[in-house]
Coordinates of C-alpha atoms and ligand atoms in Angstrom, one line a residue:
M29 CA 29.8 3.7 13.9
T30 CA 29.3 5.8 10.7
Y31 CA 32.1 7.9 9.4
T32 CA 31.5 11.6 9.4
P33 CA 33.3 13.6 6.8
E34 CA 35.7 16.1 8.3
K35 CA 33.6 19.1 7.1
Q36 CA 30.6 17.8 9.0
Q37 CA 32.3 17.1 12.3
K38 CA 31.4 19.4 15.1
M39 CA 33.7 22.1 16.3
P40 CA 35.1 21.2 19.7
V41 CA 34.1 23.4 22.7
N42 CA 37.0 24.4 24.9
P43 CA 36.7 23.4 28.6
I44 CA 36.6 26.4 30.9
F45 CA 39.7 25.2 32.6
N46 CA 41.8 22.3 31.4
P47 CA 44.6 21.5 33.9
R48 CA 45.9 18.7 31.6
G49 CA 46.3 21.1 28.7
D50 CA 49.5 21.9 26.9
D51 CA 50.2 25.6 26.1
T52 CA 53.7 25.2 24.9
I53 CA 54.5 27.2 21.8
E54 CA 55.4 24.1 19.8
N55 CA 52.0 22.6 20.4
R56 CA 49.8 25.7 20.4
T57 CA 47.5 26.1 17.4
M58 CA 44.7 28.5 16.4
W59 CA 42.1 25.7 16.5
F60 CA 42.0 22.1 17.8
G61 CA 44.8 22.7 20.3
N62 CA 44.9 21.4 23.9
T63 CA 44.8 24.8 25.7
T64 CA 44.6 25.0 29.5
N65 CA 42.5 28.2 28.8
L66 CA 44.8 30.2 31.0
M67 CA 45.7 33.6 29.5
Q68 CA 49.4 33.3 30.2
L69 CA 50.6 35.8 27.7
N70 CA 54.3 35.7 28.5
D71 CA 54.9 33.2 25.7
V72 CA 52.9 33.5 22.6
R73 CA 52.9 31.7 19.3
Y74 CA 51.0 34.4 17.3
S75 CA 53.1 37.5 18.2
W76 CA 51.1 39.6 15.7
A77 CA 48.1 39.2 18.0
V78 CA 49.9 41.0 20.9
G79 CA 50.7 44.0 18.7
L80 CA 47.2 44.1 17.3
Y81 CA 45.6 43.9 20.8
K82 CA 47.7 46.8 22.0
Q83 CA 46.8 48.8 18.9
M84 CA 43.1 48.1 19.5
R85 CA 43.4 49.3 23.1
E86 CA 45.2 52.4 21.9
N87 CA 42.2 53.2 19.7
F88 CA 39.9 53.6 22.8
W89 CA 37.5 56.5 22.4
I90 CA 34.3 57.8 23.9
P91 CA 31.4 58.9 21.6
E92 CA 30.2 61.6 24.0
K93 CA 33.6 63.4 23.8
L94 CA 33.1 64.1 20.1
D95 CA 31.2 67.3 19.5
I96 CA 28.1 66.7 17.3
T97 CA 26.2 70.0 18.0
Q98 CA 26.6 71.3 14.5
D99 CA 25.1 68.2 13.1
V100 CA 21.8 68.9 15.0
T101 CA 21.2 72.0 12.7
D102 CA 22.9 70.5 9.7
Y103 CA 20.5 67.6 9.7
W104 CA 17.8 70.0 8.6
N105 CA 20.0 71.4 5.8
L106 CA 20.3 68.0 4.2
T107 CA 18.2 67.3 1.2
P108 CA 15.3 64.9 1.9
E109 CA 17.3 62.2 0.0
E110 CA 20.4 62.8 2.2
R111 CA 18.2 62.6 5.4
Y112 CA 16.7 59.4 4.2
A113 CA 20.2 57.9 3.5
F114 CA 21.4 59.2 6.9
D115 CA 18.6 57.5 8.7
G116 CA 18.8 54.2 6.7
I117 CA 22.6 53.9 6.9
L118 CA 22.5 54.5 10.7
S119 CA 19.9 51.7 11.0
Y120 CA 22.0 49.4 8.8
L121 CA 25.2 50.0 10.7
T122 CA 23.4 49.4 14.0
F123 CA 22.4 46.0 12.6
L124 CA 26.0 45.2 11.6
D125 CA 27.5 46.1 14.9
S126 CA 24.7 44.4 16.8
I127 CA 25.2 41.0 15.2
Q128 CA 29.0 41.4 15.5
T129 CA 28.7 41.9 19.2
Y130 CA 26.7 38.6 19.5
N131 CA 28.5 36.6 16.9
I132 CA 32.2 37.2 17.8
P133 CA 31.9 35.0 21.0
Y134 CA 30.7 32.0 18.8
L135 CA 33.8 32.4 16.5
K136 CA 36.1 32.9 19.5
N137 CA 35.0 29.9 21.6
P138 CA 36.8 27.2 19.6
I139 CA 40.1 29.2 19.4
T140 CA 42.9 27.6 21.3
A141 CA 45.5 30.4 21.2
P142 CA 44.9 32.8 24.1
E143 CA 46.6 35.7 22.4
V144 CA 44.0 35.6 19.6
T145 CA 41.2 35.2 22.1
L146 CA 42.3 38.4 23.7
C147 CA 42.0 40.3 20.4
M148 CA 38.5 38.9 19.7
T149 CA 37.4 39.9 23.3
E150 CA 38.5 43.4 22.6
Q151 CA 36.8 43.3 19.2
A152 CA 33.5 42.4 20.7
S153 CA 33.8 45.2 23.2
Q154 CA 34.5 47.7 20.4
E155 CA 31.4 46.5 18.4
G156 CA 29.4 47.2 21.6
L157 CA 30.8 50.7 21.7
H158 CA 29.9 51.3 18.1
N159 CA 26.3 50.5 18.9
Q160 CA 26.3 52.9 21.7
S161 CA 27.8 55.6 19.5
Y162 CA 24.9 55.1 17.0
Q163 CA 22.5 55.5 19.8
W164 CA 24.3 58.7 20.9
M165 CA 24.0 60.1 17.4
I166 CA 20.4 59.2 17.0
E167 CA 19.4 60.6 20.4
T168 CA 21.3 63.8 19.8
I169 CA 20.8 64.6 16.1
I170 CA 17.3 63.1 15.3
P171 CA 14.3 64.8 16.8
A172 CA 12.5 62.8 19.5
E173 CA 9.3 62.2 17.4
K174 CA 11.4 60.7 14.5
R175 CA 13.8 58.5 16.5
S176 CA 11.7 55.4 16.6
S177 CA 11.4 55.4 12.8
V178 CA 15.2 55.4 12.6
Y179 CA 15.5 52.6 15.1
D180 CA 12.8 50.7 13.3
F181 CA 14.0 51.4 9.7
W182 CA 15.1 47.8 9.3
R183 CA 11.5 46.6 10.1
T184 CA 9.8 48.8 7.6
D185 CA 12.4 48.8 4.7
K186 CA 12.1 45.6 2.8
I187 CA 15.4 45.8 1.1
L188 CA 17.2 46.4 4.4
L189 CA 15.4 43.6 6.1
E190 CA 16.3 41.2 3.3
R191 CA 19.9 42.3 3.5
C192 CA 20.0 41.9 7.3
E193 CA 18.5 38.4 7.0
F194 CA 21.0 37.4 4.4
I195 CA 24.0 38.5 6.5
A196 CA 22.7 37.0 9.7
S197 CA 21.8 33.7 8.0
L198 CA 25.5 32.8 7.4
Y199 CA 26.2 33.2 11.1
Q200 CA 23.0 31.5 12.2
K201 CA 24.0 28.4 10.2
Y202 CA 26.9 27.9 12.4
V203 CA 25.0 28.6 15.6
D204 CA 22.4 26.0 14.6
N205 CA 24.9 23.4 13.3
P206 CA 28.4 24.1 14.5
T207 CA 30.3 22.0 12.0
H208 CA 33.8 22.6 10.7
E209 CA 32.3 23.7 7.4
N210 CA 29.9 26.1 8.9
Y211 CA 32.6 27.6 11.1
F212 CA 34.8 28.3 8.1
I213 CA 31.8 29.9 6.3
A214 CA 31.0 32.1 9.3
L215 CA 34.6 33.2 9.5
V216 CA 34.7 34.3 5.8
A217 CA 31.2 35.9 6.4
D218 CA 32.8 37.8 9.2
Y219 CA 35.7 39.0 7.1
L220 CA 33.2 40.2 4.5
L221 CA 31.3 42.1 7.1
E222 CA 34.4 43.8 8.5
G223 CA 36.1 44.3 5.2
L224 CA 33.2 45.2 2.8
Y225 CA 29.9 46.1 4.4
F226 CA 30.7 49.2 6.3
Y227 CA 32.6 51.3 3.8
N228 CA 29.9 52.6 1.4
G229 CA 28.2 53.9 4.6
F230 CA 31.4 55.5 5.8
I231 CA 31.8 57.1 2.3
F232 CA 28.4 58.7 2.6
F233 CA 29.4 60.4 5.8
Y234 CA 32.8 61.5 4.5
N235 CA 31.0 62.8 1.4
L236 CA 28.8 65.0 3.6
A237 CA 31.8 66.2 5.5
S238 CA 33.6 67.1 2.3
R239 CA 30.7 69.5 1.7
M240 CA 31.0 70.9 5.3
L241 CA 27.9 69.0 6.5
M242 CA 27.6 66.8 9.6
P243 CA 31.2 67.1 10.7
G244 CA 30.6 65.5 14.1
S245 CA 29.1 62.4 12.6
A246 CA 32.1 62.1 10.3
D247 CA 34.4 62.4 13.3
I248 CA 32.5 59.5 15.0
F249 CA 32.8 57.4 11.8
K250 CA 36.5 58.1 11.6
M251 CA 36.8 56.4 15.0
I252 CA 34.6 53.5 14.0
N253 CA 36.5 53.2 10.7
R254 CA 39.8 52.9 12.5
D255 CA 38.4 50.2 14.8
E256 CA 36.9 48.3 11.9
L257 CA 40.2 48.3 10.1
S258 CA 41.9 46.6 13.1
H259 CA 39.2 44.0 12.9
V260 CA 39.9 43.6 9.2
R261 CA 43.6 43.0 10.2
L262 CA 42.6 40.4 12.6
F263 CA 40.5 38.5 10.0
Q264 CA 43.3 38.8 7.5
R265 CA 45.2 36.6 9.9
L266 CA 42.4 34.3 10.8
V267 CA 41.1 33.5 7.3
P268 CA 44.4 32.4 5.8
E269 CA 45.1 30.3 8.9
A270 CA 41.6 28.7 8.5
M271 CA 42.3 28.1 4.8
S272 CA 45.3 26.0 5.8
T273 CA 43.4 24.2 8.6
F274 CA 39.9 23.5 7.3
T275 CA 38.8 21.6 4.1
H276 CA 37.3 24.3 2.0
S277 CA 36.7 25.3 -1.6
V278 CA 38.2 28.5 -3.0
E279 CA 35.3 28.7 -5.4
Q280 CA 33.0 29.0 -2.5
I281 CA 35.0 31.9 -1.1
Y282 CA 34.7 33.6 -4.5
E283 CA 31.0 32.9 -4.6
M284 CA 30.6 34.4 -1.1
F285 CA 32.5 37.5 -2.2
D286 CA 30.5 37.9 -5.3
N287 CA 27.2 37.6 -3.4
A288 CA 28.4 40.0 -0.8
V289 CA 29.2 42.6 -3.5
R290 CA 25.8 42.1 -5.2
Y291 CA 23.9 42.7 -1.9
E292 CA 26.1 45.6 -0.9
C293 CA 25.6 47.4 -4.3
K294 CA 21.8 46.7 -4.2
W295 CA 21.5 48.1 -0.7
T296 CA 23.7 51.1 -1.4
N297 CA 21.9 51.9 -4.6
H298 CA 18.6 51.7 -2.8
I299 CA 19.6 53.9 0.2
V300 CA 21.9 56.3 -1.6
G301 CA 21.2 55.7 -5.3
N302 CA 22.1 58.5 -7.7
Q303 CA 20.5 61.2 -5.5
I304 CA 23.6 62.2 -3.5
L305 CA 26.2 64.5 -5.0
G306 CA 29.4 62.6 -5.6
I307 CA 28.0 59.1 -5.3
T308 CA 26.5 57.2 -8.3
E309 CA 25.6 53.6 -8.9
A310 CA 28.7 53.4 -11.0
S311 CA 31.0 54.7 -8.3
T312 CA 29.4 52.4 -5.7
E313 CA 30.0 49.4 -8.0
Q314 CA 33.6 50.4 -8.7
Y315 CA 34.3 51.0 -5.0
T316 CA 32.7 47.8 -3.8
K317 CA 34.5 45.6 -6.3
Y318 CA 37.7 47.4 -5.7
L319 CA 37.4 46.7 -1.9
A320 CA 36.5 43.0 -2.7
N321 CA 39.7 42.7 -4.8
I322 CA 42.0 44.2 -2.1
R323 CA 40.3 42.0 0.6
L324 CA 40.9 38.9 -1.5
R325 CA 44.5 39.8 -2.2
A326 CA 45.1 40.3 1.5
I327 CA 44.1 36.6 2.1
G328 CA 46.3 35.4 -0.7
L329 CA 43.7 35.1 -3.4
E330 CA 43.6 36.6 -6.9
P331 CA 41.2 39.5 -7.4
L332 CA 37.8 38.6 -8.7
Y333 CA 37.0 41.7 -10.8
K334 CA 39.6 41.9 -13.5
E335 CA 38.7 45.2 -15.2
D336 CA 41.3 47.9 -14.7
K337 CA 38.8 50.3 -13.1
F338 CA 38.3 47.8 -10.2
T339 CA 41.9 48.2 -9.2
K340 CA 41.3 51.8 -8.0
S341 CA 39.1 53.5 -5.6
P342 CA 36.8 56.2 -7.0
Y343 CA 36.9 58.0 -3.6
T344 CA 40.5 58.8 -3.0
H345 CA 39.6 62.5 -2.7
L346 CA 37.7 61.6 0.5
E347 CA 40.6 59.9 2.2
K348 CA 41.5 63.0 4.1
F349 CA 38.2 63.0 5.9
A350 CA 39.0 59.6 7.3
D351 CA 42.4 60.8 8.5
T352 CA 42.7 61.5 12.2
K353 CA 46.3 62.6 12.1
A354 CA 46.3 66.1 13.4
D355 CA 49.1 67.5 11.2
G356 CA 47.6 66.1 8.1
N357 CA 51.1 65.2 6.7
T358 CA 50.9 61.5 7.1
K359 CA 47.8 60.7 5.3
A360 CA 46.4 57.4 6.3
N361 CA 45.2 55.4 3.3
F362 CA 42.3 53.8 5.1
F363 CA 41.1 52.1 1.9
E364 CA 44.1 49.9 2.1
S365 CA 43.8 49.4 5.8
G366 CA 47.4 50.4 6.3
V367 CA 46.5 52.8 9.1
T368 CA 49.8 53.0 10.9
S369 CA 49.5 56.8 11.1
Y370 CA 46.7 56.3 13.7
V371 CA 49.1 54.7 16.1
M372 CA 49.4 56.9 19.1
S373 CA 51.8 55.1 21.4
S374 CA 55.3 53.8 21.2
G375 CA 54.4 50.6 22.9
L376 CA 53.3 48.8 19.8
G377 CA 56.1 46.4 19.2
G378 CA 54.1 43.8 17.3
W379 CA 52.3 46.2 14.8
D380 CA 55.0 46.1 12.1
E381 CA 54.6 42.3 11.9
I382 CA 51.0 42.6 10.9
Ligands
LIG427 FE1 31.9 47.8 14.7
LIG428 FE1 34.1 45.2 13.5

């Protein structure tokens, strides 16, 4: 028998039910455990996951309950460049949430801690909801004769298609060849998607809202933003745990981050460019590199972009548009993903541990 290096070994598939499994806390691990696959949540090893799950459930929202009627007329008060960006960003975000909905189960299947499985199940449900909210926006705001061009934007826009193919390829690699190495890469790719790829899009909508345009769309994005930050929190737990479990190279993580930043800036410059008041190629670069730095720090790695300007967000003035707190006193710094002011219930025991 030939020896297979650990990185090339296949990820195990959990049996549906394993009566000989061992769910004791001492023997429970995130991966490669011997779970029964029963969701007995009375005893958990990863208590942060229980708090996070409750917080995700507290975030529940319904797109149709948010009023977007003003946006229907506002759409025609946007400049042609703003309308183009609006359509393109909606198409891009639809892509991101679509592949998340399909990919999360692949990442979830080898996990042997039921409390973490629970979070990922909720995450997949939220990604599905986000897709439905884009459909709600497109059907309500965009006139009927133009809708198919928005849905098909990714087919006709070469830069968007290239971007989508790049993002999907990192997931596809694991689906085609489910090795330890490809699992680790898919996990980091997922963290990049959750932590980096949405935010220039969100900024575009908050920027419009700051000029009293498209307030309903901004409200929907606040909700999506809040959900995405709970997914960022989840992956800020999973990635460091994976770093201590899987053979990997830190250089490869940095390379993935650098590539992600490059693609994100290229796409944002293409769809937003310098045509929108308050957003420039320079602010996009600063913001994207700033985000990459804080996401790296959150998984225990040194920032990649050392210049002083990449330690600050250029969009702090837009933070209030992402804040759902009614009284406005406890401003949520969503850029740092410390969104405790969004918590609505008192039943969130585990949240502080996150
Ligand atoms: Fe999402
Ligand atoms: Fe997400």
